[in-house]
GROMACS .gro file of C-alpha atoms in nm:
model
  223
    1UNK     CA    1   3.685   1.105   4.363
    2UNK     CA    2   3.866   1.240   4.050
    3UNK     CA    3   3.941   1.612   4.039
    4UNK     CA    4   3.999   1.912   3.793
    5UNK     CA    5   4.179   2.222   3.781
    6UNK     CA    6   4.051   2.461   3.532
    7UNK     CA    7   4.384   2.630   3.408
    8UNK     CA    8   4.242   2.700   3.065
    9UNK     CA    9   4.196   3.131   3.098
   10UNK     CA   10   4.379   3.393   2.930
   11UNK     CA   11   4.460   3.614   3.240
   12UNK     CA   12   4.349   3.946   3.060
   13UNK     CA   13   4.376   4.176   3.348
   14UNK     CA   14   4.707   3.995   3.445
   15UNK     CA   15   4.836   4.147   3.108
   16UNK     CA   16   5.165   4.193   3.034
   17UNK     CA   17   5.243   3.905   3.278
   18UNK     CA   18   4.988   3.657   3.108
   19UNK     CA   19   5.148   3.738   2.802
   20UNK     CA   20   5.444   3.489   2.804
   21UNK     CA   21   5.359   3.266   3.101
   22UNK     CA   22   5.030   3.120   3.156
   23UNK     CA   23   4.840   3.263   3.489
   24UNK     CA   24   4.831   2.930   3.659
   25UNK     CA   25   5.174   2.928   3.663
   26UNK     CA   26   5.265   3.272   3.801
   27UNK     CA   27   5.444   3.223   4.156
   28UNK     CA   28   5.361   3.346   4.479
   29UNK     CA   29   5.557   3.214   4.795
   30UNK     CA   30   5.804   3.074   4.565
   31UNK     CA   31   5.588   2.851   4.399
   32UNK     CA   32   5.315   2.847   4.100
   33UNK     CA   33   4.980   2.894   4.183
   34UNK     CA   34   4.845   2.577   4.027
   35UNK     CA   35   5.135   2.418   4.192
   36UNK     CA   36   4.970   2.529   4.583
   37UNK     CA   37   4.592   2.385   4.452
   38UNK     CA   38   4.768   2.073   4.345
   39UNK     CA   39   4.926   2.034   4.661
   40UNK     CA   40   4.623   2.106   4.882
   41UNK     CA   41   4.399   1.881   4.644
   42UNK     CA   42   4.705   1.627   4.657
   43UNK     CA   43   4.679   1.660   5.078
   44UNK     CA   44   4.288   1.590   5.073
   45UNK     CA   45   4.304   1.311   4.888
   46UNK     CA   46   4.256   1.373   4.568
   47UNK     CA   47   4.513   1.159   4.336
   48UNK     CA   48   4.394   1.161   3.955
   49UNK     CA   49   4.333   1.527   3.846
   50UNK     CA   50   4.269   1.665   3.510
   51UNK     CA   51   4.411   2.006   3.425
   52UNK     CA   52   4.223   2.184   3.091
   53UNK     CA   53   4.454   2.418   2.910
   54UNK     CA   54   4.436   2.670   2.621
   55UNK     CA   55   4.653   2.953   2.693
   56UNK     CA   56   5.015   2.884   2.630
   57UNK     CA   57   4.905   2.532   2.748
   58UNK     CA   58   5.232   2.316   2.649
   59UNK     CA   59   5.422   2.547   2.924
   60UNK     CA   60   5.185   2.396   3.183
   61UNK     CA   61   5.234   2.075   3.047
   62UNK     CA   62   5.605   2.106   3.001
   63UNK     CA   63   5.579   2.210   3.413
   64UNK     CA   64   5.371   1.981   3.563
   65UNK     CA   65   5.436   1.662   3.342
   66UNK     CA   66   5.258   1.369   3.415
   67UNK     CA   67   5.234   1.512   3.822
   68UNK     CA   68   5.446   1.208   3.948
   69UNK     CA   69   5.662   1.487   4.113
   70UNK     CA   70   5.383   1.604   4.273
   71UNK     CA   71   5.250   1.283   4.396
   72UNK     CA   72   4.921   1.304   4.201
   73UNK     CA   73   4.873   1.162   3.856
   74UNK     CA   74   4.768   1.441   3.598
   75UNK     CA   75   4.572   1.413   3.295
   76UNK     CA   76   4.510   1.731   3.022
   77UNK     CA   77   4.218   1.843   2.865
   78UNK     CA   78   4.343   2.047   2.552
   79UNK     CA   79   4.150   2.341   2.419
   80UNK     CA   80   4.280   2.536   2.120
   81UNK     CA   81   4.040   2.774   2.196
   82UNK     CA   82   3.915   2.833   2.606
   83UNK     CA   83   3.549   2.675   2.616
   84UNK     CA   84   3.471   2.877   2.963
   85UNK     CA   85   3.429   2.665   3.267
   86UNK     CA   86   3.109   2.469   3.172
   87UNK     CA   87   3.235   2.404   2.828
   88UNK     CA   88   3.564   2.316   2.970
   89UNK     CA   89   3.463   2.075   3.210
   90UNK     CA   90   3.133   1.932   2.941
   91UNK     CA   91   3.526   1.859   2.669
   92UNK     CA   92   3.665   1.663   2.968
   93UNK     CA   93   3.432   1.498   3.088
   94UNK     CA   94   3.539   1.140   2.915
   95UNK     CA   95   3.827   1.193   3.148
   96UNK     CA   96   3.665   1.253   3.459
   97UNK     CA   97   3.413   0.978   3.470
   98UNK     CA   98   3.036   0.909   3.528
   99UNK     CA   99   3.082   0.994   3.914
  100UNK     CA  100   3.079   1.343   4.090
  101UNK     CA  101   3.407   1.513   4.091
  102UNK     CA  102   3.593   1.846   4.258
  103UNK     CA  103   3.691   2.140   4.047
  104UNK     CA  104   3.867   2.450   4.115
  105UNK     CA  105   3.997   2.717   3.923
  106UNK     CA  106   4.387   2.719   3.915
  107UNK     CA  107   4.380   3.119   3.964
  108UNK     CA  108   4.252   3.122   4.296
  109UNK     CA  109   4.496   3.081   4.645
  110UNK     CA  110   4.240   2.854   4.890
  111UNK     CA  111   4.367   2.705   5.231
  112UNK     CA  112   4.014   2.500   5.242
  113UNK     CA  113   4.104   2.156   5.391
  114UNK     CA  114   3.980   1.986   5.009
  115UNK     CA  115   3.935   1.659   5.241
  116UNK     CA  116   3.596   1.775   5.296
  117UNK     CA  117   3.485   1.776   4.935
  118UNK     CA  118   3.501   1.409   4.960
  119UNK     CA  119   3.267   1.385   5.158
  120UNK     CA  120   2.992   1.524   4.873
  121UNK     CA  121   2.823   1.229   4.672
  122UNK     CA  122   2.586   1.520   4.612
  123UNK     CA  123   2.260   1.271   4.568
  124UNK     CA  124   1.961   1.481   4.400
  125UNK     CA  125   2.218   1.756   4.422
  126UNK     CA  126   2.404   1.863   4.103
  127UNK     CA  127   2.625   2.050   4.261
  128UNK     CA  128   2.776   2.171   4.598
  129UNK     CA  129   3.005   2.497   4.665
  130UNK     CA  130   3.257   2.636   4.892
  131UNK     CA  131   3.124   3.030   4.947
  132UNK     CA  132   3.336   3.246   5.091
  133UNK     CA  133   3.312   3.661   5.243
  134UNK     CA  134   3.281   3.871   4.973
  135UNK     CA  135   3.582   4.078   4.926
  136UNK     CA  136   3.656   4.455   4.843
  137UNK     CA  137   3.645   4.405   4.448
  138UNK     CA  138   3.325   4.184   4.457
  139UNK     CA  139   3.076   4.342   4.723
  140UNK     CA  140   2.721   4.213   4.601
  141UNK     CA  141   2.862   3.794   4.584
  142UNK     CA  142   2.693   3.583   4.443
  143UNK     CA  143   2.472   3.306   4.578
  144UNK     CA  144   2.250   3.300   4.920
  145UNK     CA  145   2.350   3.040   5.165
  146UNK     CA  146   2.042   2.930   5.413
  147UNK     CA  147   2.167   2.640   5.604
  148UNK     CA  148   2.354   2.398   5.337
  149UNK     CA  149   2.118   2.509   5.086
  150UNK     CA  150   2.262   2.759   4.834
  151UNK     CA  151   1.988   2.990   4.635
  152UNK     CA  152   1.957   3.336   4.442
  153UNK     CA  153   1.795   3.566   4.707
  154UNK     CA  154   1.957   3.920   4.630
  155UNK     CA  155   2.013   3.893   5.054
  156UNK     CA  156   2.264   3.702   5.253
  157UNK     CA  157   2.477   3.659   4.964
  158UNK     CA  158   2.848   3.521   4.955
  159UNK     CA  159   3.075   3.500   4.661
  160UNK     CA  160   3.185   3.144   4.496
  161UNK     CA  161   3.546   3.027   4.601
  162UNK     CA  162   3.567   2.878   4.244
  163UNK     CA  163   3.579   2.571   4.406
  164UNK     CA  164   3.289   2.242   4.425
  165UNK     CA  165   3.174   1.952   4.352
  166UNK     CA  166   2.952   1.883   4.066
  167UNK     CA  167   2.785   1.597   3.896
  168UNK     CA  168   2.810   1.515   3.532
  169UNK     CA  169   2.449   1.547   3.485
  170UNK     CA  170   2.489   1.963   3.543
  171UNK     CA  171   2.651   1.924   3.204
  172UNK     CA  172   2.423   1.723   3.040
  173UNK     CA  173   2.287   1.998   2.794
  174UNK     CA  174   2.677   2.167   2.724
  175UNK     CA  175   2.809   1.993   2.351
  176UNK     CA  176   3.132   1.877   2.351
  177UNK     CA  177   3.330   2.200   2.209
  178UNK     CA  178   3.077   2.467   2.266
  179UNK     CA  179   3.150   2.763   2.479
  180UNK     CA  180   2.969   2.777   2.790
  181UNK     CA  181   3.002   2.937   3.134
  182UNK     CA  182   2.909   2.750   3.494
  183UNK     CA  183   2.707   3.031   3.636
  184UNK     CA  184   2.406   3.010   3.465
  185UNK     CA  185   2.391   2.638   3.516
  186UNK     CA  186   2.465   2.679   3.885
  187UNK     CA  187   2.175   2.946   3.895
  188UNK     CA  188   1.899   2.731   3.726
  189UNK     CA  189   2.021   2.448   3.942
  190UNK     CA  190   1.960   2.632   4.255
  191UNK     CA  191   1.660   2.773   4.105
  192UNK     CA  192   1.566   2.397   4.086
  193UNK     CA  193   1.689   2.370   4.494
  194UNK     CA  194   1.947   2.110   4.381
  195UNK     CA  195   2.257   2.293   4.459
  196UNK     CA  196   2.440   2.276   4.836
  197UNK     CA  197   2.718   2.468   5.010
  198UNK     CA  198   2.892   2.565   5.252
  199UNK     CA  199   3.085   2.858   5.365
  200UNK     CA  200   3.467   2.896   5.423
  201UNK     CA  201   3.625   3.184   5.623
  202UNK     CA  202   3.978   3.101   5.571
  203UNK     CA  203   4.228   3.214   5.390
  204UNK     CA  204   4.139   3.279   5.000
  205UNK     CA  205   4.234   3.489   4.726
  206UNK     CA  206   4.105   3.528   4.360
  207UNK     CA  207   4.420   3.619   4.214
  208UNK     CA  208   4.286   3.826   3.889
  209UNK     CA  209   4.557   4.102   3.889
  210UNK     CA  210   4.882   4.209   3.933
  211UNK     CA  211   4.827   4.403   4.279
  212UNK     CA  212   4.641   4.088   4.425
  213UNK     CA  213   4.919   3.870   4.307
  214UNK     CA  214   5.188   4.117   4.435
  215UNK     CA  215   5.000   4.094   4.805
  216UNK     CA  216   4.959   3.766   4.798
  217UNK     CA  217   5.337   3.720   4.731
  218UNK     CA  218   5.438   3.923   5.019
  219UNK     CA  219   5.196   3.772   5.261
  220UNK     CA  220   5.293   3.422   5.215
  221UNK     CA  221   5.684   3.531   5.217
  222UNK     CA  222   5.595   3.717   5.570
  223UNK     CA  223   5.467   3.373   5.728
   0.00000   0.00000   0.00000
């Protein structure tokens, strides 16, 4: 199973620290963020990843390379403009393949064992997602979880991780180059009761400003 790190956002609210360096590669712990998902994707398995990119996108490049250093082989997905994360995923999809594939978004810290997503061929399923406790800046969530089976009840509800598995076919209707955003696709696909998940109570972050990033810092230099 191939796998792809959506690196291609401008980091508003990260502003003025966006503003030179793209977000993914903003350090905490002593390392870039999209370098800790490429390691934990890297330790579950997952070998060939492709990395879109808008943003100040030849920095990534020029860090990362080709991912030999990393042990994984890396491929990029160029956007001169960021597509969202449907359109960006529908633009590299020639790279990813006809099979189901893992995706997560480079700005989020996630100690999720990515080993597991392997294990998601999906079937009638377009799509499967790790859910996780909502936290303090995102109190409603946003998907119900009732057994594996993820829905829109306004009860019971968890917020996405920003991490899956997803099959090319959730895609179908997104042209190559438009603008698009997942969540509407995930919520007519649940709507449709073809959308699984499961719930992670781990360790994860959505590292979407400078106080986040700060604590997350200082929590993985305490360990």
């Amino acid at each position: 199973m191939k796998a792809m790190i959506l690196a291609a956002g401008r980091g508003e609210r990260m502003r003025p620290l966006t503003d030179r360096r793209p977000k993914p590669l903003l350090e905490v712990g002593g390392k870039a963020l999209v370098v800790w998902l490429i390691e934990r994707l890297r330790a579950g398995g997952f070998r060939d990843i492709v990395l879109n990119h808008a943003h100040l996108g030849a920095a990534i490049v020029a860090a990362l390379g080709d991912g030999a250093a990393l042990g994984v082989a890396l491929r990029y997905s160029a956007e001169p403009a960021a597509l969202g994360t449907a359109g960006g995923i529908a633009q590299a999809l020639p790279l990813l393949g006809a099979a189901p594939f893992a995706a997560a978004n480079a700005d989020v810290y996630c100690e999720l064992d990515f080993a597991r997503l392997r294990a998601h061929a999906l079937g009638p399923a377009l799509a499967h997602l790790v859910l996780v406790d909502n936290p303090a800046h995102h109190p409603a969530g946003d998907f119900a979880l009732a057994g594996a089976r993820v829905g829109n009840a306004p009860d019971r509800r968890l917020t996405f991780a920003g991490v899956g598995v997803y099959s090319p076919a959730l895609f179908a209707a997104v042209p190559r180059g438009a603008r698009a955003e997942l969540a509407p696709l995930l919520r007519a696909a649940a709507d449709a009761g073809r959308v699984t998940g499961e719930h992670f109570a781990g360790r994860w972050v959505d590292v979407g400003t400078p106080d986040r990033l700060a604590a997350l810092d200082r929590a993985l230099g305490a360990r």
